[in-house]
mmCIF file of C-alpha atoms in Angstrom:
data_model
loop_
_atom_site.group_PDB
_atom_site.id
_atom_site.type_symbol
_atom_site.label_atom_id
_atom_site.label_comp_id
_atom_site.label_asym_id
_atom_site.label_seq_id
_atom_site.Cartn_x
_atom_site.Cartn_y
_atom_site.Cartn_z
ATOM 1 C CA MET E 30 -4.220 -19.741 21.882
ATOM 2 C CA SER E 31 -3.889 -16.645 24.025
ATOM 3 C CA VAL E 32 -1.294 -14.117 22.961
ATOM 4 C CA ALA E 33 0.323 -11.572 25.251
ATOM 5 C CA ALA E 34 -0.427 -7.963 24.467
ATOM 6 C CA PRO E 35 1.954 -6.800 21.747
ATOM 7 C CA ARG E 36 4.775 -4.444 22.448
ATOM 8 C CA HIS E 37 5.131 -3.586 18.758
ATOM 9 C CA LEU E 38 2.406 -3.489 16.100
ATOM 10 C CA LEU E 39 2.959 -3.900 12.368
ATOM 11 C CA ILE E 40 -0.014 -2.640 10.346
ATOM 12 C CA GLU E 41 -0.330 -3.528 6.679
ATOM 13 C CA ALA E 42 -1.450 -0.756 4.357
ATOM 14 C CA CYS E 43 -4.302 -2.735 2.813
ATOM 15 C CA GLU E 44 -8.073 -2.613 2.657
ATOM 16 C CA PRO E 45 -10.095 -2.248 4.800
ATOM 17 C CA LEU E 46 -7.475 -0.865 7.223
ATOM 18 C CA LEU E 47 -6.482 1.789 4.694
ATOM 19 C CA GLN E 48 -8.795 2.390 1.770
ATOM 20 C CA PRO E 49 -8.407 4.569 -1.329
ATOM 21 C CA ALA E 50 -10.156 7.870 -0.757
ATOM 22 C CA ARG E 51 -11.246 7.950 -4.403
ATOM 23 C CA SER E 52 -12.102 5.325 -6.973
ATOM 24 C CA ARG E 53 -9.470 4.640 -9.586
ATOM 25 C CA CYS E 54 -11.855 5.955 -12.223
ATOM 26 C CA ASP E 55 -12.089 9.308 -10.430
ATOM 27 C CA LEU E 56 -8.323 9.437 -9.980
ATOM 28 C CA PHE E 57 -7.670 8.529 -13.610
ATOM 29 C CA ARG E 58 -10.165 11.125 -14.785
ATOM 30 C CA GLN E 59 -8.290 13.812 -12.856
ATOM 31 C CA GLY E 60 -5.008 12.604 -14.338
ATOM 32 C CA CYS E 61 -6.452 12.835 -17.841
ATOM 33 C CA ARG E 62 -7.477 16.422 -17.204
ATOM 34 C CA THR E 63 -4.001 17.264 -15.921
ATOM 35 C CA ALA E 64 -2.477 15.776 -19.082
ATOM 36 C CA GLY E 65 -4.922 17.645 -21.330
ATOM 37 C CA LEU E 66 -6.886 14.554 -22.331
ATOM 38 C CA ARG E 67 -10.630 14.279 -22.664
ATOM 39 C CA ASP E 68 -12.895 13.133 -19.845
ATOM 40 C CA TYR E 69 -14.135 9.560 -19.963
ATOM 41 C CA PRO E 70 -17.174 8.085 -18.203
ATOM 42 C CA ASP E 71 -16.537 5.158 -15.871
ATOM 43 C CA LYS E 72 -18.035 2.618 -18.275
ATOM 44 C CA ALA E 73 -15.537 3.672 -20.952
ATOM 45 C CA MET E 74 -12.585 3.267 -18.571
ATOM 46 C CA MET E 75 -13.387 -0.170 -17.174
ATOM 47 C CA PRO E 76 -12.427 -2.186 -20.300
ATOM 48 C CA GLY E 77 -9.077 -0.396 -20.216
ATOM 49 C CA PHE E 78 -8.496 -1.246 -16.564
ATOM 50 C CA LEU E 79 -9.477 -4.864 -17.143
ATOM 51 C CA ALA E 80 -7.081 -5.131 -20.086
ATOM 52 C CA ALA E 81 -4.235 -3.556 -18.096
ATOM 53 C CA ASP E 82 -4.932 -5.796 -15.092
ATOM 54 C CA ALA E 83 -4.820 -8.855 -17.340
ATOM 55 C CA ARG E 84 -1.593 -7.811 -19.037
ATOM 56 C CA PHE E 85 0.330 -6.570 -16.008
ATOM 57 C CA GLY E 86 -1.126 -8.853 -13.355
ATOM 58 C CA GLY E 87 -1.630 -6.182 -10.724
ATOM 59 C CA LEU E 88 1.199 -4.638 -8.740
ATOM 60 C CA PRO E 89 4.552 -6.310 -9.336
ATOM 61 C CA ARG E 90 6.983 -6.802 -6.490
ATOM 62 C CA PRO E 91 9.606 -5.674 -5.934
ATOM 63 C CA LEU E 92 10.002 -2.248 -7.533
ATOM 64 C CA PRO E 93 12.852 -0.797 -5.489
ATOM 65 C CA THR E 94 13.254 2.603 -7.168
ATOM 66 C CA ARG E 95 11.086 5.530 -8.153
ATOM 67 C CA ASP E 96 12.004 5.010 -11.812
ATOM 68 C CA ASP E 97 10.890 1.369 -11.572
ATOM 69 C CA GLU E 98 7.560 2.470 -10.180
ATOM 70 C CA ILE E 99 7.010 5.135 -12.818
ATOM 71 C CA GLY E 100 7.994 2.678 -15.541
ATOM 72 C CA PHE E 101 5.444 0.123 -14.386
ATOM 73 C CA TRP E 102 2.583 2.615 -14.209
ATOM 74 C CA THR E 103 3.549 4.144 -17.549
ATOM 75 C CA GLY E 104 3.057 0.750 -19.167
ATOM 76 C CA TYR E 105 -0.114 0.090 -17.193
ATOM 77 C CA TYR E 106 -1.872 3.361 -17.994
ATOM 78 C CA GLY E 107 -0.581 3.265 -21.556
ATOM 79 C CA GLU E 108 -2.501 -0.003 -21.908
ATOM 80 C CA VAL E 109 -5.617 1.594 -20.393
ATOM 81 C CA LEU E 110 -5.481 4.444 -22.897
ATOM 82 C CA ALA E 111 -4.707 2.169 -25.853
ATOM 83 C CA THR E 112 -7.733 0.009 -25.050
ATOM 84 C CA MET E 113 -9.870 3.153 -25.139
ATOM 85 C CA GLY E 114 -8.372 4.142 -28.497
ATOM 86 C CA GLN E 115 -6.435 7.068 -27.038
ATOM 87 C CA THR E 116 -2.857 7.724 -28.140
ATOM 88 C CA ILE E 117 -0.530 9.945 -26.145
ATOM 89 C CA ALA E 118 3.090 11.010 -26.558
ATOM 90 C CA PRO E 119 5.625 9.528 -24.092
ATOM 91 C CA ASP E 120 6.124 12.864 -22.323
ATOM 92 C CA GLY E 121 2.378 13.266 -21.933
ATOM 93 C CA LEU E 122 2.005 9.734 -20.594
ATOM 94 C CA ARG E 123 4.760 10.342 -18.042
ATOM 95 C CA LYS E 124 3.034 13.569 -16.980
ATOM 96 C CA LEU E 125 -0.202 11.638 -16.567
ATOM 97 C CA VAL E 126 1.483 8.985 -14.393
ATOM 98 C CA LEU E 127 3.279 11.528 -12.198
ATOM 99 C CA GLY E 128 0.001 13.361 -11.686
ATOM 100 C CA LEU E 129 -1.797 10.170 -10.705
ATOM 101 C CA LEU E 130 0.911 9.166 -8.219
ATOM 102 C CA SER E 131 0.970 12.624 -6.660
ATOM 103 C CA HIS E 132 -2.808 12.762 -6.109
ATOM 104 C CA GLN E 133 -3.393 9.374 -4.448
ATOM 105 C CA SER E 134 -4.880 9.444 -0.957
ATOM 106 C CA VAL E 135 -6.278 6.953 1.541
ATOM 107 C CA VAL E 136 -8.550 6.959 4.583
ATOM 108 C CA ILE E 137 -7.857 5.032 7.771
ATOM 109 C CA ALA E 138 -10.352 2.703 9.428
ATOM 110 C CA PRO E 139 -11.721 4.542 12.502
ATOM 111 C CA VAL E 140 -11.072 1.544 14.759
ATOM 112 C CA LEU E 141 -7.302 1.783 14.266
ATOM 113 C CA PRO E 142 -6.289 5.009 16.076
ATOM 114 C CA PRO E 143 -7.317 3.717 19.551
ATOM 115 C CA ARG E 144 -5.206 0.595 18.996
ATOM 116 C CA ILE E 145 -2.275 2.676 17.843
ATOM 117 C CA ASP E 146 -2.552 4.967 20.869
ATOM 118 C CA ALA E 147 -2.670 2.011 23.258
ATOM 119 C CA VAL E 148 0.498 0.467 21.848
ATOM 120 C CA ARG E 149 2.375 3.762 21.957
ATOM 121 C CA ARG E 150 1.232 4.593 25.477
ATOM 122 C CA ALA E 151 2.777 1.298 26.532
ATOM 123 C CA GLY E 152 6.069 2.296 24.927
ATOM 124 C CA GLY E 153 5.656 0.124 21.850
ATOM 125 C CA ARG E 154 6.268 0.996 18.238
ATOM 126 C CA VAL E 155 3.689 1.102 15.448
ATOM 127 C CA ILE E 156 5.039 0.548 11.946
ATOM 128 C CA LEU E 157 3.040 0.816 8.743
ATOM 129 C CA VAL E 158 4.053 -1.950 6.329
ATOM 130 C CA ALA E 159 3.394 -1.645 2.607
ATOM 131 C CA ASP E 160 4.190 -3.347 -0.665
ATOM 132 C CA TRP E 161 3.845 0.120 -2.157
ATOM 133 C CA TYR E 162 6.763 2.139 -3.384
ATOM 134 C CA ALA E 163 8.202 5.638 -3.298
ATOM 135 C CA SER E 164 4.837 7.299 -3.958
ATOM 136 C CA PHE E 165 3.378 5.843 -0.764
ATOM 137 C CA ARG E 166 4.910 8.536 1.447
ATOM 138 C CA GLN E 167 3.325 11.192 -0.752
ATOM 139 C CA THR E 168 0.033 9.318 -0.463
ATOM 140 C CA LEU E 169 0.260 9.526 3.337
ATOM 141 C CA ILE E 170 1.071 13.239 3.129
ATOM 142 C CA ASN E 171 -1.948 13.794 0.866
ATOM 143 C CA SER E 172 -4.064 11.902 3.397
ATOM 144 C CA GLY E 173 -2.791 13.761 6.470
ATOM 145 C CA LEU E 174 -1.527 10.459 7.914
ATOM 146 C CA LEU E 175 2.253 10.800 7.821
ATOM 147 C CA GLY E 176 2.261 12.124 11.391
ATOM 148 C CA LEU E 177 0.331 9.072 12.573
ATOM 149 C CA PHE E 178 2.810 6.718 10.907
ATOM 150 C CA PRO E 179 6.329 8.150 11.252
ATOM 151 C CA GLU E 180 7.729 4.638 10.843
ATOM 152 C CA ILE E 181 7.111 2.959 7.490
ATOM 153 C CA PHE E 182 8.539 -0.199 5.940
ATOM 154 C CA LEU E 183 8.246 -0.331 2.145
ATOM 155 C CA ALA E 184 8.981 -3.868 0.990
ATOM 156 C CA GLY E 185 9.429 -2.793 -2.620
ATOM 157 C CA GLN E 186 12.252 -0.430 -1.719
ATOM 158 C CA GLN E 187 14.038 -3.280 0.043
ATOM 159 C CA GLY E 188 13.635 -5.520 -3.007
ATOM 160 C CA VAL E 189 11.742 -8.225 -1.104
ATOM 161 C CA TYR E 190 8.381 -9.985 -1.051
ATOM 162 C CA LEU E 191 6.468 -10.220 2.223
ATOM 163 C CA GLU E 192 5.022 -13.475 0.892
ATOM 164 C CA ASP E 193 8.270 -15.359 1.467
ATOM 165 C CA GLN E 194 10.231 -16.070 4.615
ATOM 166 C CA ASN E 195 13.265 -14.080 3.528
ATOM 167 C CA GLY E 196 11.131 -10.986 2.992
ATOM 168 C CA VAL E 197 9.591 -11.286 6.450
ATOM 169 C CA MET E 198 13.008 -11.709 8.054
ATOM 170 C CA VAL E 199 14.383 -8.709 6.145
ATOM 171 C CA MET E 200 11.449 -6.652 7.406
ATOM 172 C CA LEU E 201 12.015 -7.641 11.030
ATOM 173 C CA ARG E 202 15.776 -7.233 10.813
ATOM 174 C CA THR E 203 15.517 -3.818 9.129
ATOM 175 C CA LEU E 204 13.112 -2.612 11.812
ATOM 176 C CA GLY E 205 15.114 -4.149 14.654
ATOM 177 C CA LEU E 206 12.170 -6.278 15.798
ATOM 178 C CA ARG E 207 11.738 -9.854 16.975
ATOM 179 C CA PRO E 208 8.695 -11.934 16.010
ATOM 180 C CA GLU E 209 7.935 -12.858 19.627
ATOM 181 C CA THR E 210 7.523 -9.187 20.606
ATOM 182 C CA SER E 211 5.506 -8.130 17.560
ATOM 183 C CA VAL E 212 2.073 -8.641 16.031
ATOM 184 C CA PHE E 213 1.144 -8.206 12.372
ATOM 185 C CA LEU E 214 -2.273 -6.817 11.451
ATOM 186 C CA GLY E 215 -3.260 -7.390 7.838
ATOM 187 C CA ALA E 216 -3.397 -10.209 5.295
ATOM 188 C CA PRO E 217 -1.711 -13.232 6.939
ATOM 189 C CA ARG E 218 1.103 -15.026 5.118
ATOM 190 C CA ALA E 219 2.326 -18.541 5.740
ATOM 191 C CA ALA E 220 5.871 -17.159 5.822
ATOM 192 C CA MET E 221 5.013 -15.069 8.868
ATOM 193 C CA ALA E 222 3.752 -18.069 10.802
ATOM 194 C CA GLU E 223 6.928 -19.911 9.821
ATOM 195 C CA VAL E 224 9.088 -17.334 11.614
ATOM 196 C CA GLY E 225 6.755 -17.080 14.618
ATOM 197 C CA LEU E 226 5.134 -13.737 13.814
ATOM 198 C CA VAL E 227 1.523 -13.764 15.040
ATOM 199 C CA CYS E 228 -0.946 -12.358 12.497
ATOM 200 C CA TYR E 229 -4.434 -10.925 12.864
ATOM 201 C CA THR E 230 -6.763 -10.114 9.985
ATOM 202 C CA SER E 231 -8.935 -7.015 9.946
ATOM 203 C CA GLU E 232 -11.897 -9.248 10.849
ATOM 204 C CA GLN E 233 -10.027 -10.273 14.015
ATOM 205 C CA LEU E 234 -9.292 -6.715 15.100
ATOM 206 C CA ASP E 235 -11.536 -7.011 18.154
ATOM 207 C CA ASP E 236 -9.445 -9.986 19.289
ATOM 208 C CA LEU E 237 -6.169 -8.087 19.011
ATOM 209 C CA PRO E 238 -4.785 -7.706 22.545
ATOM 210 C CA MET E 239 -4.373 -4.138 23.702
ATOM 211 C CA ALA E 240 -0.857 -3.250 24.804
ATOM 212 C CA VAL E 241 -0.241 -3.263 28.561
#
């Protein structure tokens, strides 16, 4: 099915479109130094990450407030440290989490800027969509990307899931967009197809129509 060139482009903040600039082991190691903890080699950290992943099930959604976000990561990294046999006072753990959130950064896939420029030259909007939370804006600042993405939709702050139809409709309504004039680039969801929002995966980027 041919699709008209999009007027507005929604880009999901996910790999490989945006990738962490550093491994989580490197980031955690820096956080440990900031909190006055010892350095750990990667092989010592991985059991902790696996245990925390199993217990917390990855990123929860939604986490609408900064305190919610900090609370989740405090539990997560507390589990990582406990698995490694490291105990830390609550204030120290909070300091560790705040340091980790403030030092995150990402890199953008080099194929994206030309697409973004084309949409904007045609008068369209480009919105970065994320399930991330309050720290995501700081991540973009750290990465030098906030100027490229002045419009951001954070699903967690709206208290919705992009996996369900209500979440997709809240996103479109909040942004003042219609599905027929927009294209989503990222991990496709059935809910998006249900409301008529056309989705492209990163592997289909070459097929994404350029704006006219």
